[in-house]
Coordinates of C-alpha atoms and ligand atoms in Angstrom, one line a residue:
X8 CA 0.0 0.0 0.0
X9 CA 1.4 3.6 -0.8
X10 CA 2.3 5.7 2.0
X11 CA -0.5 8.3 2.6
X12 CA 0.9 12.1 1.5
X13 CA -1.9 14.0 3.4
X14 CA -3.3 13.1 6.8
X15 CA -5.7 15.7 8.6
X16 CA -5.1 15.3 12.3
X17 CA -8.4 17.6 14.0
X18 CA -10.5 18.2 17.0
X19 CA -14.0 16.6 17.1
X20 CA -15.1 18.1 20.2
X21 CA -14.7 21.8 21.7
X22 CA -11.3 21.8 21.7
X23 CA -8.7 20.3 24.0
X24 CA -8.8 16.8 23.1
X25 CA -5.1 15.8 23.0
X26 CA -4.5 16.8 19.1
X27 CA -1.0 17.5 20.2
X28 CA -0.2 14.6 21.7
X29 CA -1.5 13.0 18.5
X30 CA 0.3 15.2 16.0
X31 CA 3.7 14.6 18.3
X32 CA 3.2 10.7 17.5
X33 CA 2.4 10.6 14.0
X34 CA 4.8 12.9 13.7
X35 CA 7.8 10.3 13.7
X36 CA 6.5 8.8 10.2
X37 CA 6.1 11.8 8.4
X38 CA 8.3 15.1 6.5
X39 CA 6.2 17.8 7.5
X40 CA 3.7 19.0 10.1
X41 CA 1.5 21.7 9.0
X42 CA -1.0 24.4 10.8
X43 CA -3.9 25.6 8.8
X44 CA -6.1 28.0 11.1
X45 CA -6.0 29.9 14.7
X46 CA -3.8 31.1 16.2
X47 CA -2.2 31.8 20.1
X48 CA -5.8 30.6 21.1
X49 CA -4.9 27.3 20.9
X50 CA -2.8 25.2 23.4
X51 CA -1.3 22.0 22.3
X52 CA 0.6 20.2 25.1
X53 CA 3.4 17.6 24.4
X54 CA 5.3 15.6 26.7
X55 CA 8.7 14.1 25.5
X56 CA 10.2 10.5 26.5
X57 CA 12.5 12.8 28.8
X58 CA 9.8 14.1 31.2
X59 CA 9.8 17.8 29.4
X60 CA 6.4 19.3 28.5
X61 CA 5.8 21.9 25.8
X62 CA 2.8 23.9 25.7
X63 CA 2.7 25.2 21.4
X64 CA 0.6 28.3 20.9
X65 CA 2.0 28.5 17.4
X66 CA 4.4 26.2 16.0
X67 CA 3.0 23.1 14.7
X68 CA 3.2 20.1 17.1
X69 CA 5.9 18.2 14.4
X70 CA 9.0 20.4 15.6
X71 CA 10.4 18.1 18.8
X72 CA 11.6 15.4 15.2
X73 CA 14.4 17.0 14.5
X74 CA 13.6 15.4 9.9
X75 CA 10.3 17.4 10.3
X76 CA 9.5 20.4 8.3
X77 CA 6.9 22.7 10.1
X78 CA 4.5 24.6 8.5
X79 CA 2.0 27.9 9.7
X80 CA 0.1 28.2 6.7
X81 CA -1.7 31.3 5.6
X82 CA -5.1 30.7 7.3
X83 CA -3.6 31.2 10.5
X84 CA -3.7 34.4 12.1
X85 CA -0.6 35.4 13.5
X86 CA 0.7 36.9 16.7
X87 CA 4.6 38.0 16.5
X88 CA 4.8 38.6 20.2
X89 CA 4.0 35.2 20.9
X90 CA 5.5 33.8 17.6
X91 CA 8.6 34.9 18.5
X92 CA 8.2 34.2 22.6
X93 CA 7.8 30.3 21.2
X94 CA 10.2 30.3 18.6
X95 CA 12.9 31.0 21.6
X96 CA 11.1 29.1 24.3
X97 CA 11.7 26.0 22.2
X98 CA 15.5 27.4 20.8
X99 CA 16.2 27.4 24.4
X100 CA 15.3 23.8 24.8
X101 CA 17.8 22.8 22.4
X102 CA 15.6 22.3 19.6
X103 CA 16.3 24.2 15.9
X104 CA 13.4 26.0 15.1
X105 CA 15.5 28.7 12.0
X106 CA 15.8 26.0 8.6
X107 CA 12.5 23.9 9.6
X108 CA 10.4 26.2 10.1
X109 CA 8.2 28.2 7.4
X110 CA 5.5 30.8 7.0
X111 CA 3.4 31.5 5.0
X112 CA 3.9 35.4 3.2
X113 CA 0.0 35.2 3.3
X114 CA -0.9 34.6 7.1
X115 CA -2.5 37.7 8.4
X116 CA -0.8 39.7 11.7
X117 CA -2.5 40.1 15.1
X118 CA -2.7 43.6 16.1
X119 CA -2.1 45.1 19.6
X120 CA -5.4 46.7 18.7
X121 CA -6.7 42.9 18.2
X122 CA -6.2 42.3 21.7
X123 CA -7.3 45.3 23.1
X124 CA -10.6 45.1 20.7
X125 CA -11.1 41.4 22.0
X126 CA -11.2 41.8 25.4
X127 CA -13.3 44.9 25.6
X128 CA -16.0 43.2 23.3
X129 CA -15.7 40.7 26.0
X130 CA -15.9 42.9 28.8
X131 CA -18.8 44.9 27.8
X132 CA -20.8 41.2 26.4
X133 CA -20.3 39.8 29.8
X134 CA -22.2 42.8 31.5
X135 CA -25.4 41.3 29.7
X136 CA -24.1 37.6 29.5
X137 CA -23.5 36.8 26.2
X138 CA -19.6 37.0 26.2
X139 CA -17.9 33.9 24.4
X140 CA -15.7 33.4 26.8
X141 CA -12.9 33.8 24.1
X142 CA -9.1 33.4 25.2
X143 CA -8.8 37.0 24.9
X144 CA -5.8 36.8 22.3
X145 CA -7.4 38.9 19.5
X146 CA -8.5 36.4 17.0
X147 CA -11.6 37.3 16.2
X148 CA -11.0 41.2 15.5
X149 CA -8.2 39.7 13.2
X150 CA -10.0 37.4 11.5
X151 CA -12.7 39.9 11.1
X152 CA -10.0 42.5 9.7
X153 CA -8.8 39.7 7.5
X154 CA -12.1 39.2 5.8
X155 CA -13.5 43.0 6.0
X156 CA -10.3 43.4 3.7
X157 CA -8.3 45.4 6.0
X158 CA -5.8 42.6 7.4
X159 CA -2.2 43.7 7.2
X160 CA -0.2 40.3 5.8
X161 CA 3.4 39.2 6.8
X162 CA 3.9 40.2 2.8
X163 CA 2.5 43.7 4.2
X164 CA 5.5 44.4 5.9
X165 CA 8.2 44.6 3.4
X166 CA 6.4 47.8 1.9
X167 CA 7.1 50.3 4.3
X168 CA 5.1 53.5 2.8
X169 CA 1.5 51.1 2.0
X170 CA 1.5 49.8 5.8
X171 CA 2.0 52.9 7.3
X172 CA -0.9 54.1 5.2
X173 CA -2.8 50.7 6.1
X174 CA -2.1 51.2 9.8
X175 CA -2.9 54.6 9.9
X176 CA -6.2 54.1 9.0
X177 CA -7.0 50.8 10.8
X178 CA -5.7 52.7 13.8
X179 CA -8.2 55.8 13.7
X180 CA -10.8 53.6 13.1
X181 CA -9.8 50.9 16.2
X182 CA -8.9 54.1 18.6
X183 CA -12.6 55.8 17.9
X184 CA -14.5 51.9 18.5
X185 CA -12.2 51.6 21.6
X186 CA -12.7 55.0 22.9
X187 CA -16.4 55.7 21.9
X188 CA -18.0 52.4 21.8
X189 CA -16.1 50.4 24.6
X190 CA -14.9 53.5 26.3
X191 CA -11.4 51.5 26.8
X192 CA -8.6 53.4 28.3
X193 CA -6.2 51.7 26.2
X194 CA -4.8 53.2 22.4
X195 CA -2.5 52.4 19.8
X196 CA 0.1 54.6 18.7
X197 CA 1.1 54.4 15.0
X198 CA 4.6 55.2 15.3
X199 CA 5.3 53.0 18.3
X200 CA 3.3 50.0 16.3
X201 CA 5.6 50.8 13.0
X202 CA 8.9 50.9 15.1
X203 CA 7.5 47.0 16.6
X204 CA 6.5 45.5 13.7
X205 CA 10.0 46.7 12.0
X206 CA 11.9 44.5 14.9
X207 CA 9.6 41.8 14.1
X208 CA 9.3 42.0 10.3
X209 CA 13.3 41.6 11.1
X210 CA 13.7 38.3 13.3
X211 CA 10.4 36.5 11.0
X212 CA 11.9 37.2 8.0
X213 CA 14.2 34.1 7.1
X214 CA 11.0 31.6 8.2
X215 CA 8.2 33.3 5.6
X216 CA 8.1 32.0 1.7
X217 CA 5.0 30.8 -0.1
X218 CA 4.3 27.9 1.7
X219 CA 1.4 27.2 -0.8
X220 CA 4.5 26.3 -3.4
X221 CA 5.9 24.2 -0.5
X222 CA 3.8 22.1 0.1
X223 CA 2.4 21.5 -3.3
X224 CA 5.8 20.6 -4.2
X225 CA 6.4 18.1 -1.5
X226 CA 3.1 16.7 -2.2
X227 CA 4.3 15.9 -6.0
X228 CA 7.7 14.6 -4.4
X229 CA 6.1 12.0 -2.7
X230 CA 6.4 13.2 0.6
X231 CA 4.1 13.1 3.4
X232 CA 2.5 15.4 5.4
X233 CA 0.3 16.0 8.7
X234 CA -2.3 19.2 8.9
X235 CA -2.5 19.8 12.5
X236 CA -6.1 21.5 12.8
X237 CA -6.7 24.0 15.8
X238 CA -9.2 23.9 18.2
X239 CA -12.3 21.9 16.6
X240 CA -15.4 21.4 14.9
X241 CA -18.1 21.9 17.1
X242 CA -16.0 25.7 17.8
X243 CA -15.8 26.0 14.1
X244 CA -17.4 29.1 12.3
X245 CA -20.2 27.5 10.6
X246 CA -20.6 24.2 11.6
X247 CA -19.9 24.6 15.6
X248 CA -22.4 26.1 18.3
X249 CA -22.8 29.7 16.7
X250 CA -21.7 32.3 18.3
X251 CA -20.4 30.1 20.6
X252 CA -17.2 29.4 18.4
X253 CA -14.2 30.4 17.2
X254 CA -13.6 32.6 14.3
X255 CA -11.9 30.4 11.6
X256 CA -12.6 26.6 10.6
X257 CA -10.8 24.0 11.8
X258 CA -13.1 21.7 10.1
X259 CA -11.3 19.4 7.1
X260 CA -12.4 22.3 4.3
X261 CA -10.4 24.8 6.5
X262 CA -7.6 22.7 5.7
X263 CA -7.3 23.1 1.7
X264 CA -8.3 26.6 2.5
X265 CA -5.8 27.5 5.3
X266 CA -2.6 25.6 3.0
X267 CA -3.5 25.9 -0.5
X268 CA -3.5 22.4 -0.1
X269 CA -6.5 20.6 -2.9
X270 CA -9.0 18.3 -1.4
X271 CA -8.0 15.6 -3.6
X272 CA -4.3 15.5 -2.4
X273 CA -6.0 14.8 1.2
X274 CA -5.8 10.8 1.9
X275 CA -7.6 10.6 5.6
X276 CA -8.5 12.9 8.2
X277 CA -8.2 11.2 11.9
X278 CA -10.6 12.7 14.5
X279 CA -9.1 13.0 17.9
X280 CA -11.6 12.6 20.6
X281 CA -11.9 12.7 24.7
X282 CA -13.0 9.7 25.9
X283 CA -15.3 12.2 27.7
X284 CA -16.0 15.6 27.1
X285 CA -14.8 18.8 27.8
X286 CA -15.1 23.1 26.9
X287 CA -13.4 26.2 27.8
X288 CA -15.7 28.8 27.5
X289 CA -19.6 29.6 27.5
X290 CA -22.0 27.7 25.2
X291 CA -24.1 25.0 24.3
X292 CA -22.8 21.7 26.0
X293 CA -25.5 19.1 26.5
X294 CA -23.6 16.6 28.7
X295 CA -21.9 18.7 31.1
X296 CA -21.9 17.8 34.5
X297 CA -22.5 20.4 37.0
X298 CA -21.7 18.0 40.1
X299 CA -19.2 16.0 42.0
X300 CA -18.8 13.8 39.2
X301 CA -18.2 16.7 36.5
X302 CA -15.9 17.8 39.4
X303 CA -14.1 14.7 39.7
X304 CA -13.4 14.4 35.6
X305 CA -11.8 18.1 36.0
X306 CA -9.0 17.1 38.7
X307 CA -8.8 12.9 37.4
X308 CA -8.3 14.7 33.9
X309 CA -6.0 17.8 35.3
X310 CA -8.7 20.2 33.3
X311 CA -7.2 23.5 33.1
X312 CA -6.9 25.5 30.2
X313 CA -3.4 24.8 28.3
X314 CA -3.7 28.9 27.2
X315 CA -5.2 30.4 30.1
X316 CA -5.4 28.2 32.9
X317 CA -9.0 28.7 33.1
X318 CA -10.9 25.3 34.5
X319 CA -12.8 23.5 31.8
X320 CA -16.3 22.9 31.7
X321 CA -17.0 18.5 31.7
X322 CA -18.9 16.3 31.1
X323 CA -19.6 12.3 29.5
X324 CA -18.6 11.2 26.2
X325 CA -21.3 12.9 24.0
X326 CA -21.8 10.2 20.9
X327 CA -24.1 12.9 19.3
X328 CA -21.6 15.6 18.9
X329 CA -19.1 13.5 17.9
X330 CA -21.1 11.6 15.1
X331 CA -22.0 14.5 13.5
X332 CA -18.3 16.4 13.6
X333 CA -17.5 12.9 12.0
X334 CA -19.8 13.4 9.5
X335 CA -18.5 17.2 8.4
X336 CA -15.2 16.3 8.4
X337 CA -15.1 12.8 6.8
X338 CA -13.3 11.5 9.5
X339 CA -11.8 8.0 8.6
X340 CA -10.3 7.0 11.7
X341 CA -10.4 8.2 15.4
X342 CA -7.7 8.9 18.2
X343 CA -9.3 8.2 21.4
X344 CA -7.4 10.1 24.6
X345 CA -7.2 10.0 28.0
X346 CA -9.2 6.8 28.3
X347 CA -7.5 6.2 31.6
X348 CA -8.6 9.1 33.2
X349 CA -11.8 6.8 33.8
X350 CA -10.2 4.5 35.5
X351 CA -11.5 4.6 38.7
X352 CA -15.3 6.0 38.1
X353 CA -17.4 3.3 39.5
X354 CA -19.7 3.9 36.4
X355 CA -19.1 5.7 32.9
X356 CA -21.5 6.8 30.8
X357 CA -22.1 7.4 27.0
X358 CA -24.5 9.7 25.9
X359 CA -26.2 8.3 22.6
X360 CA -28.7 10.5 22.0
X361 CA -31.0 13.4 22.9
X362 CA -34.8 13.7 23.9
X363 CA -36.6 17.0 23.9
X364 CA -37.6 18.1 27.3
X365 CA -40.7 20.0 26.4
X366 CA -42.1 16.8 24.4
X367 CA -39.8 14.3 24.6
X368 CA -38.9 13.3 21.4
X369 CA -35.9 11.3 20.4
X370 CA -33.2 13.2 18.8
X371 CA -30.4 11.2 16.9
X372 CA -29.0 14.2 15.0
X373 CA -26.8 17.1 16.8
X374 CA -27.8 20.4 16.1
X375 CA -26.1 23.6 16.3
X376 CA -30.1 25.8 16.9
X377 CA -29.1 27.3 19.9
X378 CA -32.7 27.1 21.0
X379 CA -33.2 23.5 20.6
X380 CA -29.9 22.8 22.1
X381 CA -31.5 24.3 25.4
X382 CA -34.5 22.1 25.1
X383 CA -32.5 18.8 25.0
X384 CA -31.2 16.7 27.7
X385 CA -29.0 13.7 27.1
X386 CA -30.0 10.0 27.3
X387 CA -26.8 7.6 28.5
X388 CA -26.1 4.3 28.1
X389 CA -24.4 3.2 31.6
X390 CA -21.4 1.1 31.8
X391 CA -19.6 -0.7 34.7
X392 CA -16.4 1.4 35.5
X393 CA -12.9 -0.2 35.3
X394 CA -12.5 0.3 39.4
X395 CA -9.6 -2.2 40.2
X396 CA -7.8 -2.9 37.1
X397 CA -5.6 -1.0 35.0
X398 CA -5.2 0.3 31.9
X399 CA -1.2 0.2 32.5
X400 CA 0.9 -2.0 30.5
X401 CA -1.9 -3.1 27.9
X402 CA -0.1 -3.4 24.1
X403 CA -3.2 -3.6 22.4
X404 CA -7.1 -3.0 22.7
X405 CA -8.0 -7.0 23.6
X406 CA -5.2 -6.0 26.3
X407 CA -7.5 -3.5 27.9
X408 CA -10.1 -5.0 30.8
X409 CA -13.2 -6.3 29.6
X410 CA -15.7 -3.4 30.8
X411 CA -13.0 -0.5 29.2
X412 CA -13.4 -2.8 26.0
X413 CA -17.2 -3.1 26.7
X414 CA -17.1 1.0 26.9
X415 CA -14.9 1.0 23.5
X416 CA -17.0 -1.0 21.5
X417 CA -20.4 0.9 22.6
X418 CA -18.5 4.1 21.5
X419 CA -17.1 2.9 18.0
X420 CA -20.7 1.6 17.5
X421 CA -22.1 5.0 18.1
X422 CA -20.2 7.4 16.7
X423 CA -19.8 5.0 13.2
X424 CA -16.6 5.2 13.1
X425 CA -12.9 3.1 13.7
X426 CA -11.2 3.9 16.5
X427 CA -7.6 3.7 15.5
X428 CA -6.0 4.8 18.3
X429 CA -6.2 4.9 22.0
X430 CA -4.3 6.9 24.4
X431 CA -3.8 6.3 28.0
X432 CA -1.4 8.8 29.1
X433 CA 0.2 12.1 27.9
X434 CA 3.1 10.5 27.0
X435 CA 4.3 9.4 23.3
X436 CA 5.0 5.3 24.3
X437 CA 1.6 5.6 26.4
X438 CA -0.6 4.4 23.1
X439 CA -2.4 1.5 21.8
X440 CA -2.6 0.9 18.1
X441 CA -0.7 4.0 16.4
X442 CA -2.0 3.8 12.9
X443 CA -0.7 1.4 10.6
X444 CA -1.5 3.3 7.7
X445 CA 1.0 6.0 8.3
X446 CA 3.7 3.7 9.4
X447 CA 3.8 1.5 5.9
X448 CA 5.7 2.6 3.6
Ligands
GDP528 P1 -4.9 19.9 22.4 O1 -5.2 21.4 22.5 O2 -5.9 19.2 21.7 O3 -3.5 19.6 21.9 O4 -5.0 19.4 23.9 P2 -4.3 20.1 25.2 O5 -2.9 20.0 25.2 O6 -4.9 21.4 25.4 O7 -5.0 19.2 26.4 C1 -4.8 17.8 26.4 C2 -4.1 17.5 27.8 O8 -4.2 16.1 28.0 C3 -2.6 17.8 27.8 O9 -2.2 18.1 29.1 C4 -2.0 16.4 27.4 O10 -0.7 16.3 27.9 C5 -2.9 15.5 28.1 N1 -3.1 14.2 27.4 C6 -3.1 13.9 26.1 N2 -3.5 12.6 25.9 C7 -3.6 12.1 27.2 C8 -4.0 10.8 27.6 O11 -4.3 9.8 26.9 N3 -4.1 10.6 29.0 C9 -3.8 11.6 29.8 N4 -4.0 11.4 31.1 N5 -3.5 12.9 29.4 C10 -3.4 13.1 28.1
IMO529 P1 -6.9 24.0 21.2 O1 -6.3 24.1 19.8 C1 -10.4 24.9 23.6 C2 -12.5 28.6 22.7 C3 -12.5 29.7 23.7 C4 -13.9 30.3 23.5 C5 -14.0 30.2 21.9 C6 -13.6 31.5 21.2 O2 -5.9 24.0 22.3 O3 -7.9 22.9 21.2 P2 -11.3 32.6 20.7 O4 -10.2 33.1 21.5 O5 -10.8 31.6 19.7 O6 -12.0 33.7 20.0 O7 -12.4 32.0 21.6 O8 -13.2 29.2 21.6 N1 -11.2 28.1 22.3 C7 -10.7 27.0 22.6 N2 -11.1 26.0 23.5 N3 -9.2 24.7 23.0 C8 -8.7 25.6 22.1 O9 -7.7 25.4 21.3 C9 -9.5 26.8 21.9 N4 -9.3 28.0 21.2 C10 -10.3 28.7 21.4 O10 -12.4 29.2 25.0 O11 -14.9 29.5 24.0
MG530 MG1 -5.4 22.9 23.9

């Protein structure tokens, strides 16, 4: 069998489900790692054979194998500050970053004003409730920027005159919303933003090149490549729990979209998954557990935000969401993680479908109507727990106890899809059945 070129590797869930564990593993069997969308807002935690642990804002999970490229491709917006704050963090490590990575001349810029315009939307939406609960790191007001036509590019940089005309006028504009609509103390300062993004335009300048031209050539050479996705598809634009979402889409389209990569050079997409279920965040989330249970997932699962530390919303495995983010994104295989973190619960439960409360109906099919989403409550299937025995040691699946398997096979049946792989610890030797697609050659 040919060795697969193009392997999607995204979040099925709200985020937070391991994807950089996942990427880290897969990693070993391919040439280069790519990002297509987000940016600072996600956290993607590694943990190397060695005991060290890497949170990545930025730079795609592939960068701890030393024969990986890495790739941040144009649909990813783009903070320098924290570009270049990650780009040391992991030169200080020992690691070379300068030669392996690459960006794209196309990725937009995050803005001081970005941040500033973030968090005061946020501020004054939480006076009435209906803040996001967004990491606060300016993506949306970039990404809106980016498709209001008013971005400023990496390419932007190298003409000096055009993006001090550019800035000048996306400057008056964000001091007059900041001052008269949010009436934020904070401004931006032309000069002192030019004289910045000089330094920076400086230091990123030997990773950017057309990483369209990149990849599209690797992809005729034969080589092979991982597309790391960003947070995931139920916090995607259009598909997740509008406006309870992100601002980009980290669905599969996103993708060929955020790489210049074509849907038919993509082979699989793998779907990484919770083995129960978590959010950062307000919103929709029909399985969350407001008691001692939810509680107990939180500090089993060590649930605190990998960005900013804030405690994560949990709940069970919800079979619903999951089949339907299968179902947008194609997904051909799963990644199931922190299966062990139910070890211990002296039951664990599987959420297969909704009923309405007002009439109780049977719903099969996840929605993202906001309105029926609050008339729903979830309907579990209940398994024994795995109490005593552990999940240590096993090499494969028919290793595992037979309630963990009994829990497995209820979940593959439900969300219709392979599970491919099965984690049971942060670290890289701590999985079960890495796929054998993308180890043949
Ligand atoms: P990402 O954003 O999808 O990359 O996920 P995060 O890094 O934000 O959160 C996942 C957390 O779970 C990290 O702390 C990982 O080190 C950890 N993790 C990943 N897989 C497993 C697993 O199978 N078991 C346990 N216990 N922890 C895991
Ligand atoms: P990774 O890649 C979990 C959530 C925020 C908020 C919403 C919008 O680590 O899985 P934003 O700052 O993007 O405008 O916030 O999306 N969010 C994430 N939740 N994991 C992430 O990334 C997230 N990135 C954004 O909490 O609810
Ligand atoms: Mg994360």
């Amino acid at each position: 069998m040919p060795k697969p070129s193009c392997t999607i590797v995204l979040g099925t869930q709200w985020g937070d489900e391991g994807k950089g564990k996942i990427v880290d593993l897969l990693a070993q069997n391919v040439d280069i790692v790519a990002r297509y969308q987000g940016g600072a807002n996600a956290g993607h935690t590694i943990l190397l054979p060695d005991g060290r642990q890497f949170v990545l804002h930025l730079i795609p999970s592939g960068i701890f194998h030393e024969n990986v490229t890495c790739v941040i491709g144009n649909g990813v917006v783009i903070d320098p500050v924290a570009l270049l704050d990650e780009i040391r963090m992991v030169e200080e490590q020992g690691i070379t970053v300068r030669g392996r990575l690459f960006i794209s001349h196309n990725a937009h810029l995050i803005m001081p004003y970005h941040k500033m315009l973030d968090q005061a939307a946020e501020q004054r939406m939480s006076k009435d409730g209906s803040a996001v609960g967004t990491t606060g790191r300016g993506i949306g007001p970039a990404y809106e920027d980016k498709f209001a036509r008013k971005g400023i590019r990496i390419v932007d940089l190298l003409d000096r005159e055009s993006l001090r005309e550019k800035l000048r006028h996306n400057i008056a504009e964000k001091n007059e919303l900041l001052d008269k609509f949010y009436g934020a103390s904070e401004r931006c300062d032309v000069d002192q933003l030019i004289a910045d993004y000089e330094i920076f335009d400086r230091e990123i300048d030997p990773y950017i090149t057309d990483t369209a031209l990149l990849l599209n050539r690797a992809i005729k050479a034969g080589k092979s490549l991982l597309l790391e996705g960003a947070q995931a598809a139920l916090l995607d634009i259009d598909f997740g729990t509008y406006p309870f979402v992100t601002s980009s889409n980290p669905t599969a389209g996103g993708a060929c979209t955020g790489l210049g990569i074509p849907p038919m050079a993509i082979d699989r997409v793998i779907g990484v998954a919770k083995a129960y279920t978590t959010r950062v965040g307000n919103g929709p989330f029909p399985t969350e557990l407001l008691d001692e249970t939810g509680e107990k997932l939180r500090e089993a699962g060590h649930e605190y935000g990998a960005t900013t530390g804030r405690p994560r919303r949990c709940g069970w495995f919800d079979a619903v969401a999951v089949r339907y983010t299968n179902m947008i994104n194609g997904v051909s295989s799963l990644a199931l993680t922190k299966l062990d973190v139910l070890s211990g619960f002296p039951e664990v439960k599987l959420c297969t479908h909704y009923e309405r409360k007002s009439d109780g109906r049977a719903i099969a099919h996840f929605t993202n109507d906001l309105r029926l989403l609050a008339d729903i409550r979830p309907i579990y299937e209940s398994f024994e727990g795995w109490t005593k025995e552990s999940l240590e040691g096993a090499a494969s699946r028919e290793d595992l106890p037979q309630t963990t398997q009994r829990y497995l096979d209820a979940l593959e049946r439900e969300v219709e899809c392979p599970l491919e792989i099965i984690s049971v610890g942060a670290g890289r030797e701590e999985t079960l059945g890495v796929g054998t697609a993308l180890m043949s050659e």
